[in-house]
């Protein structure tokens, strides 16, 4: 089965968040299940530098304002189509904006071009390649399905995975004339959205199936408080809505072999985590005592609930826990957390920024990781925590609720607990969860049982990949019918 994946980022070439981890791991997980996935990505500078031989398999004399070409390449285990369009993607900064963080004003044009190419490939533009299914990801590639719907690939099954409904790609109606779509597309059941053009909305409308990255999030986005204005459309498409929880790359995230760690360890040799713990204490300036270290590895934003955390730092310290925080984001939150670290020297440490290696050491040395997201489509950080024996403390929402078993008395007695959940998502409930954590941490045998139970959890892509294969087959059967 040939599947074309269209995405704005893919690990290990270009990554801003969990989307890249998914689009990088899924093709490899599917390869052993009879699915050949080829991924179309933009030719950002780091992507173009990843392969030497550049031979175009398709060329555009004019694509959204300039010449462009498609290259078929293999990078590691990934089969790629790379869209080389220098006028759109050969820029310094991030994939979506400048180095200072401002969005590129022509992002609509850049990702319309990516989507148009996805639609062309789906329609047979590249000699010798015809995908059976097209799988788009998030708003940046969602328009692929609109180009298919109004073009040659109208009969090719498609699905879109929503990694975060909050990011929708909404633009003014004035861009429609430059998208190359027929006039009929600018209607309510097409790409029109509140008088403008909605990229994600267009994909949700055109897709044969819609997936989210956890079953709970698939239900949450049908509600006004999580639907971000699209809950009406999503409810209309509810029979085509599926929730498939993400996995992680268990070869990269493996405490027994992870080269980022000071010391490797396993569920049977948890004592070796002590060396990583010491490294965390030194890096964050924490006192070396027996109290639990609770870490934060996150964007410091409202969505991630970091304002809730910041408001109860004093309470967390009073409960007997230490905090190690790695992240960046809202300047006000950064300042508040740095002030808390100054106020609680030795008990709270903050590193502003992101450091991949340090994030591994934190998972390998901290006792717990707290994830108080207001909404979380899936979340990968808690899966890393499970894998590393860094016990997750999570808000009961989205994929967090789906992947963590709360350490209530029944779960502890049965030996199945893997973490701590709290609800509602407010400071009081969070503090109560931390207090429960501190109490259980004081019982070493019980704490080690929670760690080992989490480390036994299957957080790989295997089960999730099987569910995607089932969905692909279902879509192909609909095509045949």
Coordinates of C-alpha atoms in Angstrom, one line a residue:
X1 CA 0.0 0.0 0.0
X2 CA 1.4 3.4 -1.1
X3 CA 0.7 6.3 1.3
X4 CA 1.7 9.9 0.6
X5 CA 2.2 11.9 3.8
X6 CA 2.3 15.7 3.6
X7 CA 3.7 17.6 6.5
X8 CA 5.5 20.9 7.3
X9 CA 8.1 19.1 9.5
X10 CA 9.7 15.7 10.1
X11 CA 12.2 14.4 12.6
X12 CA 15.2 14.4 12.4
X13 CA 15.4 17.0 9.7
X14 CA 13.1 19.8 11.0
X15 CA 11.3 20.0 14.3
X16 CA 9.4 22.5 16.4
X17 CA 7.3 20.1 18.4
X18 CA 5.6 16.7 18.6
X19 CA 4.3 16.9 15.0
X20 CA 7.8 16.2 13.7
X21 CA 8.2 13.2 16.0
X22 CA 5.0 11.7 14.7
X23 CA 5.7 12.2 11.0
X24 CA 9.3 10.9 11.4
X25 CA 8.4 7.8 13.4
X26 CA 5.2 6.7 11.7
X27 CA 6.7 5.8 8.3
X28 CA 9.2 3.6 10.0
X29 CA 6.6 1.9 12.1
X30 CA 4.4 1.3 9.1
X31 CA 7.2 -0.2 7.0
X32 CA 6.9 -3.6 8.6
X33 CA 3.1 -3.7 8.2
X34 CA 2.8 -3.6 4.4
X35 CA 2.7 0.2 4.1
X36 CA 5.2 2.2 2.1
X37 CA 4.9 5.8 3.2
X38 CA 6.6 8.6 1.3
X39 CA 6.6 12.1 2.9
X40 CA 6.4 15.4 1.1
X41 CA 8.1 18.2 3.0
X42 CA 9.2 21.8 2.2
X43 CA 12.8 22.3 1.1
X44 CA 14.0 24.4 4.1
X45 CA 17.7 25.0 4.1
X46 CA 18.4 22.2 6.7
X47 CA 16.4 19.8 4.6
X48 CA 18.1 20.7 1.3
X49 CA 21.5 20.3 3.1
X50 CA 20.6 16.7 4.1
X51 CA 21.0 15.2 0.7
X52 CA 23.7 15.7 -1.9
X53 CA 22.4 14.4 -5.2
X54 CA 19.6 16.7 -6.4
X55 CA 17.8 15.4 -9.5
X56 CA 14.3 16.7 -10.0
X57 CA 11.5 14.3 -10.7
X58 CA 9.0 17.1 -11.5
X59 CA 9.4 20.8 -12.2
X60 CA 7.2 23.9 -12.0
X61 CA 8.0 26.8 -14.2
X62 CA 5.8 28.8 -11.8
X63 CA 4.5 27.8 -8.4
X64 CA 3.2 30.6 -6.2
X65 CA 5.6 33.2 -7.5
X66 CA 8.7 31.3 -8.6
X67 CA 10.3 28.2 -10.1
X68 CA 10.1 25.0 -8.1
X69 CA 11.0 21.4 -8.3
X70 CA 10.4 18.1 -6.5
X71 CA 13.2 15.8 -5.5
X72 CA 12.8 12.2 -4.6
X73 CA 15.4 11.3 -2.0
X74 CA 16.1 8.9 0.9
X75 CA 17.4 10.3 4.2
X76 CA 18.1 7.5 6.7
X77 CA 15.0 5.3 6.8
X78 CA 12.8 8.0 5.4
X79 CA 11.6 8.2 1.7
X80 CA 11.0 11.8 0.9
X81 CA 9.6 14.1 -1.8
X82 CA 11.3 17.5 -1.1
X83 CA 9.7 20.6 -2.5
X84 CA 12.6 22.9 -3.6
X85 CA 11.1 26.3 -3.9
X86 CA 13.8 28.8 -2.8
X87 CA 11.5 31.8 -3.1
X88 CA 9.2 30.2 -0.4
X89 CA 11.5 28.1 1.8
X90 CA 15.1 29.2 1.5
X91 CA 15.0 31.5 4.5
X92 CA 16.9 31.9 7.8
X93 CA 14.8 31.4 10.9
X94 CA 12.2 28.8 11.8
X95 CA 9.9 26.9 9.4
X96 CA 7.0 29.4 10.1
X97 CA 8.8 32.6 11.0
X98 CA 11.8 34.7 11.4
X99 CA 14.5 34.2 14.0
X100 CA 12.8 36.8 16.2
X101 CA 9.6 34.7 16.2
X102 CA 7.4 36.8 13.8
X103 CA 5.4 34.7 11.4
X104 CA 6.3 35.0 7.7
X105 CA 3.5 37.1 6.2
X106 CA 3.3 34.8 3.2
X107 CA 2.8 31.6 5.1
X108 CA -0.5 31.2 3.4
X109 CA 1.3 31.2 0.0
X110 CA 4.1 28.9 1.3
X111 CA 1.8 26.2 2.6
X112 CA -0.7 26.6 -0.2
X113 CA 2.2 25.7 -2.5
X114 CA 3.1 22.6 -0.4
X115 CA -0.5 21.5 -0.5
X116 CA -0.9 22.2 -4.2
X117 CA 2.1 19.9 -4.9
X118 CA 0.6 17.3 -2.6
X119 CA -2.6 17.4 -4.6
X120 CA -0.6 17.2 -7.9
X121 CA 1.4 14.1 -6.7
X122 CA -1.9 12.5 -5.6
X123 CA -3.2 13.1 -9.1
X124 CA -0.3 11.3 -10.7
X125 CA 2.0 14.1 -11.5
X126 CA 5.2 12.1 -10.9
X127 CA 5.7 9.3 -13.4
X128 CA 5.8 5.9 -11.8
X129 CA 4.3 7.0 -8.5
X130 CA 0.6 6.9 -7.6
X131 CA -0.4 6.9 -3.9
X132 CA -3.3 4.8 -2.8
X133 CA -4.0 7.2 0.1
X134 CA -3.0 10.7 1.1
X135 CA -2.3 11.5 4.8
X136 CA -2.1 15.2 5.6
X137 CA -1.0 16.8 8.9
X138 CA -2.3 20.0 10.5
X139 CA -3.2 23.3 8.8
X140 CA 0.0 23.6 6.9
X141 CA -0.8 20.6 4.6
X142 CA -4.6 20.5 5.1
X143 CA -5.2 22.3 1.8
X144 CA -3.8 19.2 0.0
X145 CA -7.2 17.6 0.5
X146 CA -8.9 20.6 -1.0
X147 CA -6.6 20.6 -4.1
X148 CA -7.4 16.9 -4.4
X149 CA -11.2 17.4 -4.0
X150 CA -11.3 20.0 -6.8
X151 CA -8.6 18.4 -9.0
X152 CA -7.5 15.2 -10.6
X153 CA -7.2 13.3 -7.3
X154 CA -10.8 13.6 -6.2
X155 CA -11.2 9.8 -6.1
X156 CA -8.1 9.2 -4.0
X157 CA -8.9 8.4 -0.3
X158 CA -7.5 10.9 2.2
X159 CA -7.3 11.6 5.9
X160 CA -6.1 14.5 8.0
X161 CA -4.5 14.2 11.4
X162 CA -5.2 17.1 13.8
X163 CA -2.2 17.5 16.1
X164 CA -3.6 20.7 17.7
X165 CA -6.9 22.2 16.7
X166 CA -5.9 25.6 18.1
X167 CA -3.7 26.3 15.0
X168 CA -6.0 26.6 12.0
X169 CA -4.4 28.7 9.3
X170 CA -7.0 31.4 8.9
X171 CA -6.5 34.0 6.2
X172 CA -8.4 36.8 4.6
X173 CA -10.7 36.2 1.6
X174 CA -8.3 38.2 -0.6
X175 CA -5.9 35.3 -1.0
X176 CA -8.5 33.0 -2.6
X177 CA -7.8 34.3 -6.1
X178 CA -4.2 33.2 -5.9
X179 CA -4.8 29.7 -4.6
X180 CA -5.6 28.3 -8.1
X181 CA -8.8 26.7 -6.9
X182 CA -12.2 26.9 -8.8
X183 CA -14.6 29.6 -7.7
X184 CA -17.0 26.9 -6.3
X185 CA -14.4 26.1 -3.6
X186 CA -15.1 29.5 -1.9
X187 CA -18.2 28.2 -0.3
X188 CA -19.2 27.1 3.2
X189 CA -18.7 23.4 2.3
X190 CA -15.3 24.3 0.7
X191 CA -12.5 26.5 2.0
X192 CA -14.6 29.4 3.1
X193 CA -14.4 30.1 6.9
X194 CA -16.0 33.0 8.6
X195 CA -15.7 35.1 5.4
X196 CA -12.1 34.2 4.8
X197 CA -10.1 31.1 3.9
X198 CA -9.6 28.4 6.5
X199 CA -6.8 25.9 5.6
X200 CA -7.5 23.4 8.4
X201 CA -11.3 23.9 8.0
X202 CA -10.9 23.1 4.3
X203 CA -9.0 19.9 5.1
X204 CA -11.6 18.8 7.7
X205 CA -14.3 19.4 5.1
X206 CA -12.6 17.5 2.3
X207 CA -11.0 14.5 4.2
X208 CA -12.4 11.1 3.9
X209 CA -11.4 10.6 7.5
X210 CA -10.3 12.8 10.4
X211 CA -7.9 11.6 13.1
X212 CA -6.7 13.2 16.3
X213 CA -3.7 12.0 18.3
X214 CA -5.7 10.5 21.2
X215 CA -9.2 9.1 21.7
X216 CA -10.1 11.6 24.5
X217 CA -9.1 14.6 22.4
X218 CA -11.3 13.2 19.6
X219 CA -14.3 13.5 21.8
X220 CA -13.2 16.8 23.5
X221 CA -13.0 18.7 20.2
X222 CA -16.7 18.0 19.6
X223 CA -17.4 20.4 22.6
X224 CA -17.4 24.2 22.3
X225 CA -14.7 24.6 25.0
X226 CA -12.2 22.5 23.0
X227 CA -13.6 22.8 19.4
X228 CA -12.0 26.2 18.7
X229 CA -14.9 27.3 16.6
X230 CA -14.8 24.1 14.5
X231 CA -16.9 21.8 16.8
X232 CA -20.0 22.2 14.6
X233 CA -18.1 20.9 11.5
X234 CA -16.4 18.2 13.6
X235 CA -19.7 17.0 14.9
X236 CA -21.1 16.9 11.4
X237 CA -18.1 14.6 10.5
X238 CA -18.3 12.6 13.7
X239 CA -18.8 9.3 12.0
X240 CA -15.5 9.8 10.2
X241 CA -13.6 10.9 13.4
X242 CA -11.0 8.6 15.0
X243 CA -8.6 9.0 17.9
X244 CA -5.3 7.2 17.6
X245 CA -2.8 7.8 20.4
X246 CA 0.8 8.7 19.4
X247 CA 3.7 6.5 20.2
X248 CA 7.4 7.4 20.6
X249 CA 10.6 6.2 19.1
X250 CA 11.7 3.7 21.7
X251 CA 15.1 3.4 20.2
X252 CA 15.9 7.0 20.6
X253 CA 14.1 7.2 24.0
X254 CA 15.7 4.2 25.7
X255 CA 17.2 4.7 29.2
X256 CA 19.4 1.6 28.7
X257 CA 21.2 3.1 25.7
X258 CA 20.6 6.8 25.7
X259 CA 23.9 8.6 25.1
X260 CA 22.6 11.8 26.6
X261 CA 22.4 10.3 30.1
X262 CA 25.2 10.4 32.6
X263 CA 24.3 6.8 33.5
X264 CA 22.2 4.3 31.8
X265 CA 19.7 2.1 33.7
X266 CA 16.8 -0.2 33.4
X267 CA 13.6 -1.0 35.3
X268 CA 15.6 -3.7 37.2
X269 CA 18.5 -1.3 38.0
X270 CA 16.7 1.9 39.0
X271 CA 19.5 2.8 41.5
X272 CA 21.7 3.9 38.6
X273 CA 19.3 6.9 38.1
X274 CA 21.1 8.5 41.0
X275 CA 23.9 9.7 38.8
X276 CA 21.5 11.5 36.5
X277 CA 19.7 12.9 39.5
X278 CA 23.0 14.4 40.7
X279 CA 23.6 16.0 37.3
X280 CA 20.1 17.6 37.4
X281 CA 20.8 19.0 40.9
X282 CA 24.1 20.5 39.7
X283 CA 22.6 22.0 36.5
X284 CA 19.6 23.5 38.3
X285 CA 21.4 24.5 41.5
X286 CA 19.2 22.3 43.7
X287 CA 20.0 21.1 47.2
X288 CA 21.0 17.5 47.3
X289 CA 18.6 15.8 49.6
X290 CA 16.1 13.0 49.5
X291 CA 13.0 15.0 48.5
X292 CA 11.4 14.4 45.1
X293 CA 12.5 16.5 42.1
X294 CA 9.5 17.4 39.9
X295 CA 10.5 18.6 36.5
X296 CA 8.9 20.7 33.8
X297 CA 10.0 20.3 30.2
X298 CA 7.6 22.5 28.2
X299 CA 6.8 25.6 26.3
X300 CA 5.9 28.2 28.9
X301 CA 2.4 29.0 27.6
X302 CA -1.2 29.3 28.7
X303 CA -2.1 26.2 26.8
X304 CA 0.5 24.2 28.8
X305 CA -1.0 25.5 32.1
X306 CA 2.3 27.1 33.1
X307 CA 0.5 30.1 34.6
X308 CA -1.3 27.6 36.9
X309 CA 2.0 26.1 37.9
X310 CA 3.7 29.5 38.4
X311 CA 0.9 30.5 40.8
X312 CA 1.5 27.6 43.2
X313 CA 5.3 27.2 43.2
X314 CA 5.4 28.3 46.8
X315 CA 2.9 25.6 47.7
X316 CA 4.9 23.0 45.8
X317 CA 8.0 23.9 47.7
X318 CA 6.1 23.9 51.0
X319 CA 4.8 20.4 50.2
X320 CA 8.3 19.1 50.2
X321 CA 9.2 18.9 46.5
X322 CA 11.9 20.5 44.4
X323 CA 11.3 21.9 40.9
X324 CA 13.6 21.8 37.9
X325 CA 12.1 23.8 35.0
X326 CA 13.3 23.8 31.4
X327 CA 11.4 25.8 28.8
X328 CA 10.7 29.1 27.1
X329 CA 7.7 31.0 25.9
X330 CA 5.7 33.8 27.4
X331 CA 8.1 36.4 28.7
X332 CA 5.9 37.1 31.7
X333 CA 5.8 33.5 32.7
X334 CA 9.6 33.2 32.2
X335 CA 10.0 36.2 34.6
X336 CA 7.6 34.8 37.2
X337 CA 9.4 31.5 37.3
X338 CA 12.9 33.0 37.4
X339 CA 11.6 35.1 40.4
X340 CA 10.4 32.0 42.1
X341 CA 13.8 30.4 41.6
X342 CA 15.5 33.4 43.2
X343 CA 13.0 33.2 46.0
X344 CA 13.6 29.5 46.6
X345 CA 17.3 29.0 46.0
X346 CA 18.2 25.4 46.2
X347 CA 14.5 24.3 45.8
X348 CA 13.6 25.7 42.4
X349 CA 15.8 25.9 39.4
X350 CA 15.0 27.3 35.9
X351 CA 16.8 27.1 32.6
X352 CA 15.2 29.3 30.0
X353 CA 15.4 27.8 26.5
X354 CA 15.4 24.3 25.1
X355 CA 18.2 21.7 25.3
X356 CA 17.4 18.3 23.8
X357 CA 20.3 16.6 25.7
X358 CA 19.3 18.2 29.0
X359 CA 15.7 17.1 28.5
X360 CA 16.9 13.5 28.4
X361 CA 18.9 13.9 31.5
X362 CA 15.9 15.4 33.3
X363 CA 13.7 12.4 32.3
X364 CA 16.5 10.1 33.5
X365 CA 17.2 11.8 36.8
X366 CA 14.1 13.6 38.1
X367 CA 11.5 11.7 40.1
X368 CA 8.4 13.1 38.4
X369 CA 7.4 15.3 35.5
X370 CA 4.3 17.6 35.8
X371 CA 2.2 18.4 32.7
X372 CA -0.7 20.7 33.6
X373 CA -2.0 21.4 30.1
X374 CA -5.4 23.0 29.7
X375 CA -5.8 20.8 26.6
X376 CA -3.4 18.3 25.2
X377 CA -4.2 16.5 22.0
X378 CA -1.8 13.7 22.9
X379 CA 1.4 14.8 24.6
X380 CA 4.7 13.0 24.2
X381 CA 6.5 14.2 27.3
X382 CA 4.5 12.0 29.6
X383 CA 5.3 9.0 27.4
X384 CA 9.0 9.8 27.7
X385 CA 8.4 10.0 31.4
X386 CA 6.9 6.5 31.5
X387 CA 9.7 5.1 29.5
X388 CA 12.3 6.7 31.9
X389 CA 10.7 6.0 35.2
X390 CA 10.1 9.8 35.6
X391 CA 6.5 9.5 37.0
X392 CA 4.0 11.7 35.2
X393 CA 1.7 14.1 37.1
X394 CA -0.9 15.2 34.6
X395 CA -4.1 17.2 34.1
X396 CA -7.0 14.9 33.2
X397 CA -7.4 15.9 29.6
X398 CA -6.8 14.6 26.1
X399 CA -4.0 12.2 25.6
X400 CA -2.8 12.7 29.2
X401 CA -5.9 11.1 30.5
X402 CA -5.6 8.3 28.0
X403 CA -2.0 7.3 28.8
X404 CA -1.6 7.7 32.6
X405 CA -3.2 5.4 35.2
X406 CA -3.8 7.4 38.4
X407 CA -2.1 6.2 41.6
X408 CA -5.3 6.0 43.6
X409 CA -5.5 3.4 46.4
X410 CA -7.2 0.8 44.2
X411 CA -4.6 1.2 41.4
X412 CA -1.8 1.1 43.9
X413 CA -3.2 -2.0 45.5
X414 CA -3.6 -3.7 42.1
X415 CA -0.1 -2.6 41.1
X416 CA -1.2 -0.9 37.9
X417 CA -0.6 2.8 38.7
X418 CA 1.7 4.7 36.4
X419 CA 1.3 8.3 37.6
X420 CA -0.9 10.9 39.1
X421 CA -3.9 12.7 37.5
X422 CA -5.6 15.8 38.8
X423 CA -8.9 17.6 37.9
X424 CA -10.2 20.2 37.7
X425 CA -7.1 21.9 36.2
X426 CA -6.5 24.5 38.9
X427 CA -3.9 25.3 41.5
X428 CA -5.7 23.5 44.3
X429 CA -6.0 20.2 42.5
X430 CA -2.4 20.4 41.3
X431 CA -1.1 21.0 44.8
X432 CA -3.2 18.0 46.0
X433 CA -1.6 15.8 43.4
X434 CA 1.9 17.0 44.4
X435 CA 1.1 16.3 48.0
X436 CA 0.0 12.7 47.1
X437 CA 3.2 12.4 45.1
X438 CA 5.4 13.4 48.1
X439 CA 3.5 11.0 50.4
X440 CA 3.9 8.0 48.0
X441 CA 7.6 9.0 47.2
X442 CA 8.3 8.5 50.9
X443 CA 7.4 4.8 50.5
X444 CA 10.3 3.6 48.3
X445 CA 8.9 0.2 47.4
X446 CA 5.6 1.7 46.3
X447 CA 7.3 4.4 44.3
X448 CA 9.6 1.9 42.5
X449 CA 6.5 -0.1 41.7
X450 CA 4.9 2.9 40.0
X451 CA 8.2 3.6 38.1
X452 CA 8.5 0.0 36.9
X453 CA 4.8 -0.2 35.9
X454 CA 5.3 2.9 33.8
X455 CA 8.4 1.5 32.2
X456 CA 6.6 -1.7 31.2
X457 CA 3.9 0.3 29.3
X458 CA 3.9 -0.1 25.6
X459 CA 4.6 3.5 24.4
X460 CA 6.0 2.4 21.0
X461 CA 4.4 3.1 17.7
X462 CA 3.5 -0.6 17.1
X463 CA -0.2 -0.6 18.3
X464 CA -0.8 2.9 16.9
X465 CA 0.6 2.0 13.5
X466 CA -1.7 -1.0 13.4
X467 CA -4.7 1.3 13.9
X468 CA -3.5 3.5 11.1
X469 CA -3.2 0.5 8.8
X470 CA -6.8 -0.6 9.8
X471 CA -8.0 2.9 8.9
X472 CA -6.1 3.0 5.6
X473 CA -7.7 -0.3 4.7
X474 CA -11.2 0.9 5.6
X475 CA -10.7 4.0 3.4
X476 CA -9.5 1.8 0.5
X477 CA -12.6 -0.4 0.9
X478 CA -14.8 2.7 0.7
X479 CA -13.0 3.6 -2.5
X480 CA -13.7 0.2 -3.9
X481 CA -17.3 0.4 -3.0

